[in-house]
Short mmCIF file of C-alpha atoms in Angstrom, two decimals:
data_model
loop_
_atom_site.label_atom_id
_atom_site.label_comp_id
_atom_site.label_asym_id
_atom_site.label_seq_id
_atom_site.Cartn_x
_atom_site.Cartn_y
_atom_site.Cartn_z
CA UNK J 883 122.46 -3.96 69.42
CA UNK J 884 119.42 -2.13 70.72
CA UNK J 885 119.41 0.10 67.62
CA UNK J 886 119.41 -3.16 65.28
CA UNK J 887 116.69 -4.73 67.05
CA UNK J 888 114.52 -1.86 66.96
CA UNK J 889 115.55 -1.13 63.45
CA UNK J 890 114.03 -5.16 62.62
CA UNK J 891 111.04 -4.51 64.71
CA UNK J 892 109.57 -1.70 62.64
CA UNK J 893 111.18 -3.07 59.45
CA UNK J 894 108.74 -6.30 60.84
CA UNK J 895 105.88 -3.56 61.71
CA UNK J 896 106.11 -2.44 58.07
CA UNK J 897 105.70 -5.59 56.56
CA UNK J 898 102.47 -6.74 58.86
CA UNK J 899 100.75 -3.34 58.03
CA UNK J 900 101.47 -3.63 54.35
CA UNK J 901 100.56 -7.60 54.62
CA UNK J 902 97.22 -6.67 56.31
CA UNK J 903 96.22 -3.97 53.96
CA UNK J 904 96.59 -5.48 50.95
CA UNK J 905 94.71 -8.59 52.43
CA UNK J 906 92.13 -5.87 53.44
CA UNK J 907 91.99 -4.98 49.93
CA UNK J 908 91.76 -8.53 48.65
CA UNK J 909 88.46 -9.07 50.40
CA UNK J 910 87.28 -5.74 49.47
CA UNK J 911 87.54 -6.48 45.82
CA UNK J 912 86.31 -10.35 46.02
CA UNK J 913 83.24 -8.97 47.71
CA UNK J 914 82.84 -6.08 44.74
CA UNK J 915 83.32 -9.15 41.83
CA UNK J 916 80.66 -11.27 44.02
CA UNK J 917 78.53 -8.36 44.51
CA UNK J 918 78.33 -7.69 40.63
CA UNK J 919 77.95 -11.10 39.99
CA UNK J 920 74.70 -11.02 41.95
CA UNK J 921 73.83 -7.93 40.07
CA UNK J 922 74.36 -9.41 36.93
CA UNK J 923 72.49 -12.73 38.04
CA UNK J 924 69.61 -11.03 39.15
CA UNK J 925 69.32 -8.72 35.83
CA UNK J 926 69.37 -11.97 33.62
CA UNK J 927 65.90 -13.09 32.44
CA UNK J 928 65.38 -16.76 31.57
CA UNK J 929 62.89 -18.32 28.95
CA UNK J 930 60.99 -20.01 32.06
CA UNK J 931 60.90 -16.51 33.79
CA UNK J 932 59.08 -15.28 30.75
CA UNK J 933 56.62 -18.60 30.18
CA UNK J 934 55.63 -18.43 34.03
CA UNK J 935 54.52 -14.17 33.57
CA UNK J 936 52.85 -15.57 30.11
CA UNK J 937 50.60 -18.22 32.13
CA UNK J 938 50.40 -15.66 34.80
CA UNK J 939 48.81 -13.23 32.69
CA UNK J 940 46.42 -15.83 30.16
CA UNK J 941 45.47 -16.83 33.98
CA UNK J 942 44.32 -13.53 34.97
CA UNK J 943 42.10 -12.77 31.86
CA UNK J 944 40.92 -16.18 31.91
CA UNK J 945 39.71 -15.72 35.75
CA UNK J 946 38.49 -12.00 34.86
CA UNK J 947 36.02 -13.47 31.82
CA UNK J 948 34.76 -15.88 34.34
CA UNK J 949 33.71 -13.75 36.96
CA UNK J 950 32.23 -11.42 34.05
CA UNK J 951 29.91 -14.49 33.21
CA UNK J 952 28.53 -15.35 36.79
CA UNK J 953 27.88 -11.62 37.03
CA UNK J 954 25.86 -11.77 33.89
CA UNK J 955 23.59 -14.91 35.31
CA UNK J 956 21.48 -13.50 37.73
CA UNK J 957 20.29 -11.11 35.50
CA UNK J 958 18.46 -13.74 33.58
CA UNK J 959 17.35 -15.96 36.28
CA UNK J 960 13.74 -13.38 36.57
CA UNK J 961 12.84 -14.33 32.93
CA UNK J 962 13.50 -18.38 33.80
CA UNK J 963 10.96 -18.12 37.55
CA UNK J 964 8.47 -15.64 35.65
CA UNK J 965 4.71 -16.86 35.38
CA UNK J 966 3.41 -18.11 32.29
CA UNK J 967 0.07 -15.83 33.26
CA UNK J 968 -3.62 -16.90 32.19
CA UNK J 969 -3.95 -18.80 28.63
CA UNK J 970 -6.31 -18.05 25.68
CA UNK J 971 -9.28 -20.51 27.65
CA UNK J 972 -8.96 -19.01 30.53
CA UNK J 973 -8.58 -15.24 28.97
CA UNK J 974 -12.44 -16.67 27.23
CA UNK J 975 -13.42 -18.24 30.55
CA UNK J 976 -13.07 -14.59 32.13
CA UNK J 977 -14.82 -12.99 29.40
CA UNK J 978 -18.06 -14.96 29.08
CA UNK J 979 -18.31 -15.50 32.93
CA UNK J 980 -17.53 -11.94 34.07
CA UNK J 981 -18.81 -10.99 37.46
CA UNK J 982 -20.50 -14.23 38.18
CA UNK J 983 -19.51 -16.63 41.08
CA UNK J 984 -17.59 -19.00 38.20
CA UNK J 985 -15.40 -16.60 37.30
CA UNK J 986 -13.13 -17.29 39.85
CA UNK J 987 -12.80 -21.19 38.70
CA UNK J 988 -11.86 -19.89 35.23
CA UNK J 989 -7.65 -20.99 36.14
CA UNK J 990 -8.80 -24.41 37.15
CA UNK J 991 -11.50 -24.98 34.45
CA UNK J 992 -8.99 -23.71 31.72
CA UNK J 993 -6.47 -26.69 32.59
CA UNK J 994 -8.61 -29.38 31.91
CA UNK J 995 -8.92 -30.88 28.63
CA UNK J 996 -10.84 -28.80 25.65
CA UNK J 997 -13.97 -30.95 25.97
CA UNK J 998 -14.02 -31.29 30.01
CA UNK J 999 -13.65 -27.55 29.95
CA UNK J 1000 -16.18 -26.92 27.83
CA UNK J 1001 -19.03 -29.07 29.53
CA UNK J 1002 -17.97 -27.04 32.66
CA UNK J 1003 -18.81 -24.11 31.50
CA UNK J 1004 -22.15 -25.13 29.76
CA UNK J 1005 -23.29 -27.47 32.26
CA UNK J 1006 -22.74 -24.93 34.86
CA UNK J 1007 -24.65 -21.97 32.97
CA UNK J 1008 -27.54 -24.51 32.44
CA UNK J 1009 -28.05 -25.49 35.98
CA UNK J 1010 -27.02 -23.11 38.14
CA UNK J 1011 -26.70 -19.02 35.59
CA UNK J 1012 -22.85 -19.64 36.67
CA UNK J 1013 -23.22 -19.60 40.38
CA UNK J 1014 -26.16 -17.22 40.91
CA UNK J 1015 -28.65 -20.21 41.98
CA UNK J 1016 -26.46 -22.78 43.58
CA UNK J 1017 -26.77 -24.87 46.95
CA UNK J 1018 -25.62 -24.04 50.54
CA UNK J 1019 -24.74 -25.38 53.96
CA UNK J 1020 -24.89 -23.71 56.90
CA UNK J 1021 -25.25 -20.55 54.69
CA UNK J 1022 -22.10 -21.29 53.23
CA UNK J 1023 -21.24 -21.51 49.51
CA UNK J 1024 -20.94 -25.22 48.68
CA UNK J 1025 -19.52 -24.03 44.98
CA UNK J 1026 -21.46 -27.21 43.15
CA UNK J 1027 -22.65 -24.98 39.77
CA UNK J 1028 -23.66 -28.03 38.45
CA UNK J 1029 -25.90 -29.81 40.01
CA UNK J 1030 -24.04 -32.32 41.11
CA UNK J 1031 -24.78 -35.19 43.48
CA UNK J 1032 -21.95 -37.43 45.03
CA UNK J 1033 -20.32 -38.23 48.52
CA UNK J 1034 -18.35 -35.28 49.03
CA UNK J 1035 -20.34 -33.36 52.45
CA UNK J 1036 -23.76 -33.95 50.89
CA UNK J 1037 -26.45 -31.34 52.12
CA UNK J 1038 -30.21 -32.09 52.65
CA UNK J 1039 -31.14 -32.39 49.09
CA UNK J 1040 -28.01 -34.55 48.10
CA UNK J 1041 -26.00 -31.88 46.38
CA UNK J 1042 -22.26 -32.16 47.38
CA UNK J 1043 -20.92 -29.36 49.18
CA UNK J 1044 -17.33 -28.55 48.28
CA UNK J 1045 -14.63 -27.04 50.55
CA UNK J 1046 -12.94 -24.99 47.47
CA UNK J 1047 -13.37 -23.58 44.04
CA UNK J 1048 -10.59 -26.06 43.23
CA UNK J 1049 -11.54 -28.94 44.72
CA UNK J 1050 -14.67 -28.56 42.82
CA UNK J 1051 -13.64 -28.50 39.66
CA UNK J 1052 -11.52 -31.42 40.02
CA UNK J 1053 -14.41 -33.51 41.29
CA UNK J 1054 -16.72 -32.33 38.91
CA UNK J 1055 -14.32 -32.48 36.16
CA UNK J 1056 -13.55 -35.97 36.78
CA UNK J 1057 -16.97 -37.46 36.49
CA UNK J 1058 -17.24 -35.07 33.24
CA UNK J 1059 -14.10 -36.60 32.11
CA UNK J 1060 -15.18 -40.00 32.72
CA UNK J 1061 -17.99 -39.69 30.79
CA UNK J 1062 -16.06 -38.19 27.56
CA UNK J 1063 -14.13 -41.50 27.46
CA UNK J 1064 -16.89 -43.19 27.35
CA UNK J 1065 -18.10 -41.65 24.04
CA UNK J 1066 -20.16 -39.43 26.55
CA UNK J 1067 -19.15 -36.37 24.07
CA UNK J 1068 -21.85 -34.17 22.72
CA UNK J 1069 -24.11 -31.89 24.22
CA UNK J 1070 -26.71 -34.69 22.89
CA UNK J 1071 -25.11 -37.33 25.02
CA UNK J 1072 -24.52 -35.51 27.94
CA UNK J 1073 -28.68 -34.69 28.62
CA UNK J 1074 -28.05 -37.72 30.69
CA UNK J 1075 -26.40 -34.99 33.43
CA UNK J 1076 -29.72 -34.00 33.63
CA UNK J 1077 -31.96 -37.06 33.54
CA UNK J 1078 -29.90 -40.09 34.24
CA UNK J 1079 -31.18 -43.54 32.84
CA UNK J 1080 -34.83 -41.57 33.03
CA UNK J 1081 -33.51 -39.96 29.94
CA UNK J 1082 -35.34 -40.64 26.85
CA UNK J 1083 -33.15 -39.31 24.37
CA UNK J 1084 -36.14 -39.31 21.90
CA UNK J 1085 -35.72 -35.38 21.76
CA UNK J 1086 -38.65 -34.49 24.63
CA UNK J 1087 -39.13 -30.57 24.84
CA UNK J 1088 -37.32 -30.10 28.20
CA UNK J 1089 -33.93 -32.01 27.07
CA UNK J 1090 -33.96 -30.79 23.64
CA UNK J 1091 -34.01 -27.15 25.32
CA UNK J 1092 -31.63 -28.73 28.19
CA UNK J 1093 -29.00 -30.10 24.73
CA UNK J 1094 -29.45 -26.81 23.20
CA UNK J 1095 -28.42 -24.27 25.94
CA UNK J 1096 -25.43 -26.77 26.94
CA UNK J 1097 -24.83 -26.72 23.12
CA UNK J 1098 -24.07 -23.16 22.74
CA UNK J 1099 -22.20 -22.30 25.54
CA UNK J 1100 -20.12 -25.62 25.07
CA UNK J 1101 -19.19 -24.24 20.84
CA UNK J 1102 -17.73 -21.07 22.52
CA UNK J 1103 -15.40 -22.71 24.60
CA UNK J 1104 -14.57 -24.72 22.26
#
């Protein structure tokens, strides 16, 4: 009996190796088939998979021109803040006035009007050589070149007495101005800068002389 039993307990032995290694083997051999079916799902390529790298890519150049154009702007931007420089008045200005005390107001004179500018520069070479023979206050330059009389920090004699070449000009210019509009436009007309309502107009030897200076200086600005 104890030869039978051990005889059924290895048969039993047998059986439970030979069960267990062939279920061994099973798994081995699902796990190869799911591995290669990973494989083989990774390997495939899909229409969308190819779309998305095209949009990828059209993205890349698109971004890439892009930054190629912002680079490209600030090497125009010093042409756009450059100055226009002087103009063909004031280039004239400069060259009749050179190295007197106007000179200096030739910017501000040039951006007035043609005939404003023009009785600027005449008036001013009339009553005062440019500068050369011109009022003061307190030994300072008052920059009135033209004889002019208003409220602006009068001295003694009436002249005004101006705190700038600019401001000057402007002040000046305006009464000049004012005058144009009012047909106040010819060398002829304008003797009245020099007499007022005392002015005659009836061609007296000191304004003729007074219209004909003005006259010339007031063609070449022109």
């Amino acid at each position: 009996m104890e030869r039978v039993k051990s005889r059924s307990f290895a048969f039993l032995n047998e059986i439970r190796i030979k069960t267990g290694l062939n279920s061994v083997k099973k798994g081995t051999n699902k796990k190869k088939k799911m591995t290669s079916k990973k494989i083989l799902i990774k390997r495939v390529s899909t229409p969308e998979d190819f779309f998305f790298g095209f949009l990828v890519a059209v993205s890349l150049v698109f971004v890439l021109l892009c930054f190629r154009s912002v680079a490209a702007i600030p090497v125009s931007l010093p042409q756009l803040t450059q100055s226009k420089g002087p103009n063909e008045m004031e280039k004239n200005i400069r060259k009749m006035a050179k190295g007197y005390p106007i000179e200096e107001m030739a910017p501000f004179i040039a951006g007035k009007n043609k005939k404003v500018a023009a009785f600027l520069v005449a008036i001013a070479k009339k009553e005062s050589n440019w500068g050369v023979h011109s009022p003061k206050k307190q030994g300072k330059n008052c920059f009135n070149y033209w004889g002019y009389r208003g409220p602006e920090n009068p001295t003694a004699s009436g002249y005004s007495c101006f705190s700038s070449p600019r401001q000057a000009v402007n002040v000046v210019g305006k009464r000049i101005n004012s005058l144009v509009s009012q047909k106040v436009d010819t060398p002829r007309e304008m003797v009245m800068w020099k007499c007022g309502d005392a002015c005659t107009r009836s061609g007296a030897r000191g304004e003729a002389k007074w219209v004909r200076d003005v006259g010339f200086y007031y063609d070449k600005v022109l």
